[in-house]
Amino acid sequence: MAGREAAKNVLRAQRIELPSWAFGNSGTRFKVFAQQGVPRDPFEKVADAAQVHRFTGVAPSVALHIPWDQVADYAALGRAAADAGIALGTVNANVFQDDDYKLGSVTNPDPAVRRKALDHLFACVDVMDLTGSRDLKLWFSDGTNYPGQDDIRARQDRLAEALSAVYERLSGDQRLILEYKLFEPAFYTTDVPDWGTAYAHCLRLGERARVCVDTGHHAPGTNIEFIVAFLLREQKLGAFDFNSRFYADDDLMVGAADPFQLFRILFEVARAGGLAADSQIAFMLDQCHNIEPKIPGQIRSVMNVQEATAKALLVDTEALAAAQAAGDVLGANGVLMDAFNTDVRPLLAELREEGGLDPDPMAAYARSGYAERIVAERVGGTQAGWGA
Ligand code: RM4
Ligand code: MN
């Protein structure tokens, strides 16, 4: 086993960003189930996100989704976040919820629609300038439903044009993070369907363009850790959108469906030095809690990432390298499995106590009374949900 103390040092520096939209109402295309106490505006979402940080200590920022989190005064939102002990993080653009985007946004055959989409992306960069966010995350729902519907290559040209216009607009250490997704809502072709497409576009754009791996955006059976290892080797892995899937883009709690896969992914990250304090990888959650309470759902997810990270850090890399060099297949596999099968919960509890936190974040949150308070206080108004 690799050093417990060394692992704790890395875990202490770990940072996981929360999605503002996880705190709003969500559902499937069949039904959105409202929950009591759900935030009515971005300020209340920020307040809820701060609770997750309060009890876990490793989630000090919240990602925004524009226009869902559009506010008149971003400085005020930033101040509210700071007062609550967190910061505003990645800005996610939304060019998938307007009637004009029926046939696509930046790849739409109509130049006027493309212009509108590009203007929104520019507006997101303006928000970043106001919030001090480093990353602009782009996910496009663009694609086609039927063979022949549009020209696949022309759509790539339009995409490249838009991406380069946005990239030019960035300044300082701002980055463009391009996310891919196999399918949905388009069912025949998707314009950024996989890591290879995202990688090729980012390579052309330049150093500050990186790929986002959303763990729910692959075909069943895809080896995600291979993608992660490859992108890390090319220094093109910009961010994770963590969640779990059983079938399609389920957006369930990360580590719930397949903790072993999460471990394998984080082992590749650790191996590449991606967990270092100065890591250029943004570790984000991208989830929806449709039937479970949202704040505890986020706390559980953060803990799942911590547990998988701890196990990844406990891999005895020297023993692994020796077994690999000797061609000892079973020995090498055994080294990895030993780490995965370690119960790291006591180690994490210890780490929390050392940091002045309750060793059991779920229980501490439940005892805090926050859940009851928001149910009592958040009366009236319109709850945030898909589309707000
Ligand atoms: C997409 C993608 C994006 C997320 C939206 C809500 O499927 O995962 O990252 O912002 O959903
Ligand atoms: Mn995502």
Coordinates of C-alpha atoms and ligand atoms in Angstrom, one line a residue:
M1 CA 0.0 0.0 0.0
A2 CA 1.2 3.5 -0.8
G3 CA 1.6 5.9 2.1
R4 CA -1.5 6.8 4.0
E5 CA -0.1 10.2 5.0
A6 CA 0.8 11.0 1.4
A7 CA -2.7 10.1 0.3
K8 CA -4.1 12.4 3.0
N9 CA -2.1 15.3 1.8
V10 CA -3.4 15.0 -1.7
L11 CA -7.0 14.5 -0.4
R12 CA -6.7 17.6 1.7
A13 CA -6.0 19.7 -1.4
Q14 CA -8.7 18.0 -3.5
R15 CA -11.4 20.4 -5.0
I16 CA -14.7 19.3 -6.4
E17 CA -17.0 21.9 -8.1
L18 CA -20.8 21.6 -7.8
P19 CA -23.4 22.3 -10.5
S20 CA -25.9 25.0 -9.6
W21 CA -28.6 23.1 -11.5
A22 CA -28.3 20.1 -9.1
F23 CA -30.1 22.1 -6.5
G24 CA -33.1 23.0 -8.7
N25 CA -36.0 20.7 -9.6
S26 CA -35.3 18.2 -12.3
G27 CA -36.7 15.0 -13.8
T28 CA -37.0 13.1 -17.0
R29 CA -38.8 13.9 -20.1
F30 CA -41.8 12.3 -18.5
K31 CA -42.0 14.3 -15.3
V32 CA -40.3 16.8 -13.2
F33 CA -40.9 16.1 -9.5
A34 CA -40.9 19.3 -7.4
Q35 CA -39.3 19.2 -4.0
Q36 CA -40.0 21.4 -1.0
G37 CA -37.4 24.0 -0.2
V38 CA -35.8 24.1 -3.6
P39 CA -34.1 27.4 -4.5
R40 CA -36.0 30.1 -6.3
D41 CA -33.0 32.0 -7.7
P42 CA -29.3 31.7 -8.2
F43 CA -28.6 33.2 -4.7
E44 CA -30.5 30.4 -3.1
K45 CA -28.7 27.9 -5.2
V46 CA -25.4 29.3 -4.1
A47 CA -26.5 29.1 -0.5
D48 CA -27.3 25.4 -0.9
A49 CA -24.0 24.7 -2.6
A50 CA -22.3 26.3 0.3
Q51 CA -23.9 23.7 2.6
V52 CA -22.2 21.0 0.7
H53 CA -18.8 22.7 1.2
R54 CA -19.6 23.3 4.8
F55 CA -19.9 19.6 5.6
T56 CA -17.4 18.2 3.2
G57 CA -14.7 20.9 3.1
V58 CA -13.7 20.0 -0.5
A59 CA -16.4 21.7 -2.6
P60 CA -15.6 25.4 -2.5
S61 CA -17.1 26.5 -5.9
V62 CA -20.3 26.3 -7.8
A63 CA -20.6 26.2 -11.6
L64 CA -23.2 28.5 -13.2
H65 CA -25.4 27.7 -16.2
I66 CA -26.4 30.7 -18.3
P67 CA -29.2 31.8 -18.7
W68 CA -30.5 29.6 -15.9
D69 CA -28.3 31.5 -13.5
Q70 CA -28.5 34.9 -15.1
V71 CA -28.6 37.8 -12.6
A72 CA -28.5 41.5 -12.9
D73 CA -25.5 41.9 -10.7
Y74 CA -22.9 39.2 -10.9
A75 CA -20.7 41.0 -8.4
A76 CA -23.5 40.7 -5.9
L77 CA -23.8 36.9 -6.6
G78 CA -20.0 36.6 -6.2
R79 CA -20.2 38.4 -2.9
A80 CA -23.1 36.2 -1.7
A81 CA -21.0 33.2 -2.6
A82 CA -17.9 34.5 -0.8
D83 CA -20.0 35.4 2.3
A84 CA -21.2 31.8 2.3
G85 CA -17.6 30.5 2.0
I86 CA -17.5 29.5 -1.6
A87 CA -16.8 31.0 -5.1
L88 CA -18.4 31.0 -8.5
G89 CA -16.7 28.6 -10.9
T90 CA -17.1 27.4 -14.4
V91 CA -19.6 29.1 -16.7
N92 CA -21.7 26.7 -18.7
A93 CA -23.3 28.0 -21.9
N94 CA -26.8 27.0 -22.8
V95 CA -27.7 27.0 -26.5
F96 CA -30.1 24.2 -26.3
Q97 CA -33.4 25.6 -25.0
D98 CA -34.6 28.1 -27.5
D99 CA -37.1 27.4 -30.4
D100 CA -34.5 28.8 -32.8
Y101 CA -32.2 25.9 -32.0
K102 CA -34.5 23.2 -33.3
L103 CA -32.0 22.4 -36.1
G104 CA -28.9 23.3 -34.1
S105 CA -27.2 26.3 -32.6
V106 CA -23.7 27.0 -33.9
T107 CA -24.1 24.4 -36.6
N108 CA -27.6 25.5 -37.7
P109 CA -27.9 25.9 -41.5
D110 CA -29.4 29.4 -40.9
P111 CA -26.6 32.0 -40.4
A112 CA -29.0 34.2 -38.3
V113 CA -29.4 31.4 -35.8
R114 CA -25.7 30.7 -35.7
R115 CA -25.1 34.4 -35.0
K116 CA -27.6 34.3 -32.2
A117 CA -25.9 31.3 -30.6
L118 CA -22.5 32.9 -31.0
D119 CA -23.7 36.0 -29.3
H120 CA -24.8 33.9 -26.4
L121 CA -21.4 32.3 -26.1
F122 CA -19.8 35.8 -26.2
A123 CA -22.3 36.9 -23.5
C124 CA -21.0 33.9 -21.4
V125 CA -17.5 35.2 -21.7
D126 CA -18.7 38.5 -20.5
V127 CA -20.1 36.8 -17.4
M128 CA -16.8 35.1 -16.9
D129 CA -15.1 38.5 -17.0
L130 CA -17.5 39.6 -14.2
T131 CA -17.3 36.5 -12.1
G132 CA -13.6 35.9 -12.6
S133 CA -14.4 32.3 -13.8
R134 CA -11.5 30.5 -15.6
D135 CA -13.5 28.1 -17.6
L136 CA -16.2 28.3 -20.3
K137 CA -17.8 24.9 -20.7
L138 CA -19.5 24.3 -24.0
W139 CA -21.9 21.5 -24.7
F140 CA -23.9 21.5 -27.9
S141 CA -27.1 19.6 -28.4
D142 CA -26.5 20.1 -32.1
G143 CA -27.0 17.2 -34.5
T144 CA -29.5 15.7 -36.8
N145 CA -32.3 13.1 -36.5
Y146 CA -32.4 11.8 -40.0
P147 CA -30.0 10.7 -42.7
G148 CA -29.7 13.4 -45.3
Q149 CA -31.1 16.1 -43.0
D150 CA -28.0 18.2 -43.2
D151 CA -24.5 18.1 -44.4
I152 CA -22.3 16.5 -41.7
R153 CA -19.1 18.1 -43.0
A154 CA -20.6 21.6 -43.4
R155 CA -21.8 21.3 -39.8
Q156 CA -18.2 20.6 -38.7
D157 CA -17.1 23.7 -40.6
R158 CA -19.7 25.8 -38.8
L159 CA -18.8 24.4 -35.5
A160 CA -15.1 25.1 -36.0
E161 CA -15.8 28.7 -37.1
A162 CA -17.9 29.3 -33.9
L163 CA -15.4 27.7 -31.6
S164 CA -12.5 29.7 -33.0
A165 CA -14.5 33.0 -32.7
V166 CA -15.2 32.2 -29.0
Y167 CA -11.6 31.1 -28.4
E168 CA -10.4 34.4 -29.8
R169 CA -12.6 36.2 -27.4
L170 CA -11.0 34.6 -24.3
S171 CA -8.4 36.5 -22.4
G172 CA -5.8 35.9 -19.6
D173 CA -6.0 32.4 -18.2
Q174 CA -9.6 31.8 -19.5
R175 CA -10.1 28.4 -21.1
L176 CA -12.6 26.9 -23.5
I177 CA -13.7 23.4 -22.4
L178 CA -15.4 21.4 -25.0
E179 CA -17.8 18.6 -23.9
Y180 CA -18.8 15.7 -26.1
K181 CA -21.9 13.5 -25.8
L182 CA -22.7 10.4 -27.9
F183 CA -26.4 11.2 -28.6
E184 CA -29.4 13.0 -27.3
P185 CA -31.3 15.2 -28.1
A186 CA -30.1 14.5 -31.6
F187 CA -30.6 10.8 -32.5
Y188 CA -28.8 10.3 -35.8
T189 CA -25.7 12.4 -35.9
T190 CA -24.3 14.5 -33.0
D191 CA -21.9 17.3 -34.0
V192 CA -19.5 16.6 -31.0
P193 CA -20.3 13.0 -30.3
D194 CA -17.0 11.8 -28.9
W195 CA -13.6 12.6 -27.3
G196 CA -11.9 12.3 -30.7
T197 CA -14.0 15.0 -32.3
A198 CA -13.6 17.3 -29.2
Y199 CA -9.9 16.6 -29.1
A200 CA -9.4 17.5 -32.8
H201 CA -11.3 20.8 -32.5
C202 CA -9.3 21.7 -29.3
L203 CA -6.0 20.8 -30.9
R204 CA -6.7 23.3 -33.7
L205 CA -7.9 26.0 -31.3
G206 CA -4.8 26.0 -29.1
E207 CA -3.4 25.5 -25.7
R208 CA -6.3 26.9 -23.8
A209 CA -8.9 24.7 -25.4
R210 CA -9.4 21.4 -23.5
V211 CA -11.8 18.5 -23.5
C212 CA -14.4 17.8 -20.9
V213 CA -15.1 14.1 -20.1
D214 CA -18.7 13.8 -18.8
T215 CA -18.7 10.2 -17.5
G216 CA -22.3 9.7 -18.6
H217 CA -21.7 10.6 -22.3
H218 CA -20.4 7.3 -23.7
A219 CA -21.7 4.2 -25.3
P220 CA -22.1 1.2 -22.9
G221 CA -18.8 -0.6 -22.5
T222 CA -16.6 2.4 -23.4
N223 CA -13.3 2.3 -21.6
I224 CA -13.4 5.8 -20.1
E225 CA -10.1 5.5 -18.3
F226 CA -8.4 4.9 -21.6
I227 CA -9.8 8.2 -22.9
V228 CA -8.7 9.9 -19.7
A229 CA -5.2 8.5 -19.9
F230 CA -4.9 9.5 -23.5
L231 CA -6.1 13.0 -23.0
L232 CA -3.9 13.5 -20.0
R233 CA -0.9 12.3 -21.9
E234 CA -1.7 15.0 -24.6
Q235 CA -2.4 17.6 -21.9
K236 CA -5.9 18.0 -23.3
L237 CA -8.0 16.9 -20.4
G238 CA -9.6 20.1 -19.1
A239 CA -12.5 18.9 -16.9
F240 CA -14.7 16.1 -15.7
D241 CA -18.4 16.2 -15.4
F242 CA -18.9 13.4 -12.9
N243 CA -22.1 11.4 -12.7
S244 CA -23.2 7.8 -13.2
R245 CA -25.1 6.0 -15.8
F246 CA -26.8 2.7 -16.1
Y247 CA -28.3 3.3 -19.5
A248 CA -27.9 6.6 -21.3
D249 CA -27.1 10.1 -19.9
D250 CA -28.7 9.2 -16.5
D251 CA -27.0 12.0 -14.5
L252 CA -27.2 9.8 -11.3
M253 CA -24.8 10.3 -8.4
V254 CA -21.2 9.7 -9.3
G255 CA -19.9 6.4 -8.0
A256 CA -23.4 5.1 -7.5
A257 CA -23.5 2.9 -10.5
D258 CA -19.9 1.8 -10.8
P259 CA -17.5 2.8 -8.1
F260 CA -14.8 0.6 -9.7
Q261 CA -14.9 2.5 -12.9
L262 CA -14.6 5.8 -11.0
F263 CA -11.6 4.3 -9.2
R264 CA -10.0 3.3 -12.5
I265 CA -10.5 6.8 -13.9
L266 CA -9.1 8.5 -10.8
F267 CA -6.2 6.1 -10.8
E268 CA -5.2 7.4 -14.3
V269 CA -5.6 10.9 -13.1
A270 CA -3.4 10.3 -10.1
R271 CA -0.8 8.5 -12.2
A272 CA -0.6 11.6 -14.4
G273 CA -0.2 13.9 -11.5
G274 CA -3.6 15.3 -12.1
L275 CA -4.5 15.5 -8.4
A276 CA -1.7 17.9 -7.6
A277 CA -2.7 21.2 -6.0
D278 CA -1.9 23.0 -9.2
S279 CA -3.8 20.6 -11.4
Q280 CA -5.3 22.0 -14.5
I281 CA -8.2 19.6 -14.4
A282 CA -11.5 20.9 -13.1
F283 CA -13.3 18.2 -11.2
M284 CA -17.0 18.9 -11.4
L285 CA -20.2 17.1 -10.7
D286 CA -22.9 17.3 -13.4
Q287 CA -25.9 15.6 -11.9
C288 CA -29.6 15.8 -11.3
H289 CA -31.3 14.6 -8.2
N290 CA -34.8 13.7 -9.5
I291 CA -36.1 11.6 -6.6
E292 CA -33.6 12.0 -3.8
P293 CA -33.0 15.2 -1.7
K294 CA -30.6 17.4 -3.5
I295 CA -28.1 18.7 -0.9
P296 CA -27.5 15.3 0.6
G297 CA -27.3 13.9 -2.9
Q298 CA -24.5 16.3 -3.6
I299 CA -22.8 15.5 -0.3
R300 CA -22.9 11.8 -1.0
S301 CA -21.5 12.4 -4.5
V302 CA -18.6 14.4 -3.2
M303 CA -17.9 11.7 -0.7
N304 CA -18.0 9.1 -3.5
V305 CA -15.4 11.0 -5.4
Q306 CA -13.3 11.3 -2.3
E307 CA -13.5 7.6 -1.6
A308 CA -12.5 6.6 -5.2
T309 CA -9.7 9.2 -5.0
A310 CA -8.4 7.8 -1.8
K311 CA -8.3 4.3 -3.2
A312 CA -6.6 5.5 -6.3
L313 CA -3.9 7.2 -4.1
L314 CA -3.4 4.0 -2.1
V315 CA -2.2 2.0 -5.2
D316 CA 1.3 0.8 -4.5
T317 CA 2.7 2.3 -7.7
E318 CA 6.2 0.8 -7.1
A319 CA 4.9 -2.7 -6.7
L320 CA 2.6 -2.1 -9.7
A321 CA 5.5 -1.0 -11.9
A322 CA 7.6 -3.9 -10.8
A323 CA 4.8 -6.4 -11.6
Q324 CA 4.1 -4.8 -14.9
A325 CA 7.8 -4.8 -15.9
A326 CA 8.1 -8.5 -14.9
G327 CA 5.0 -9.3 -17.0
D328 CA 3.3 -10.5 -13.8
V329 CA -0.3 -10.1 -14.9
L330 CA -2.0 -11.4 -11.8
G331 CA 0.4 -9.6 -9.5
A332 CA -0.2 -6.3 -11.2
N333 CA -3.9 -6.8 -11.2
G334 CA -3.7 -7.8 -7.5
V335 CA -1.9 -4.5 -6.6
L336 CA -4.7 -2.5 -8.1
M337 CA -7.4 -4.6 -6.6
D338 CA -5.8 -4.4 -3.1
A339 CA -6.2 -0.6 -3.2
F340 CA -9.7 -0.8 -4.6
N341 CA -10.8 -3.2 -1.9
T342 CA -9.4 -1.1 0.9
D343 CA -12.1 0.5 3.1
V344 CA -11.0 4.2 3.0
R345 CA -13.9 5.5 5.1
P346 CA -11.9 5.6 8.3
L347 CA -9.1 7.5 6.6
L348 CA -11.5 10.0 5.3
A349 CA -13.3 10.4 8.6
E350 CA -9.9 11.0 10.2
L351 CA -9.0 13.6 7.6
R352 CA -12.3 15.4 8.2
E353 CA -11.8 15.5 12.0
E354 CA -8.3 16.8 11.5
G355 CA -9.7 19.6 9.4
G356 CA -12.3 20.4 12.1
L357 CA -15.2 18.8 10.3
D358 CA -17.7 16.2 11.4
P359 CA -16.4 12.8 10.3
D360 CA -19.9 12.0 8.9
P361 CA -21.0 14.8 6.6
M362 CA -24.4 13.1 5.8
A363 CA -25.3 12.9 9.5
A364 CA -24.0 16.3 10.3
Y365 CA -26.0 17.9 7.5
A366 CA -29.2 16.0 8.6
R367 CA -28.6 17.3 12.2
S368 CA -28.0 20.9 11.1
G369 CA -31.6 21.7 10.5
Y370 CA -30.9 23.4 7.2
A371 CA -33.2 21.1 5.3
E372 CA -36.1 22.0 7.5
R373 CA -35.2 25.7 7.5
I374 CA -35.3 26.0 3.7
V375 CA -38.6 24.2 3.5
A376 CA -40.1 26.7 6.1
E377 CA -38.5 29.8 4.6
R378 CA -38.8 29.2 0.9
V379 CA -42.4 29.8 0.5
G380 CA -43.9 31.4 -2.6
G381 CA -41.9 32.4 -5.7
T382 CA -41.1 30.1 -8.6
Q383 CA -38.8 27.2 -7.9
A384 CA -35.7 26.8 -10.0
G385 CA -35.8 23.9 -12.4
W386 CA -35.1 23.0 -15.9
G387 CA -35.1 26.2 -17.8
A388 CA -34.4 28.4 -14.8
Ligands
RM4_1 C1 -25.8 18.1 -20.9 C2 -24.4 18.2 -20.6 C3 -24.0 19.5 -20.0 C4 -25.0 20.0 -19.0 C5 -26.4 19.9 -19.5 C6 -27.4 20.3 -18.5 O1 -26.2 16.8 -21.2 O2 -24.0 17.2 -19.7 O3 -22.7 19.4 -19.3 O4 -24.7 21.3 -18.7 O5 -26.7 18.6 -19.9
MN2 MN -22.1 17.4 -18.6

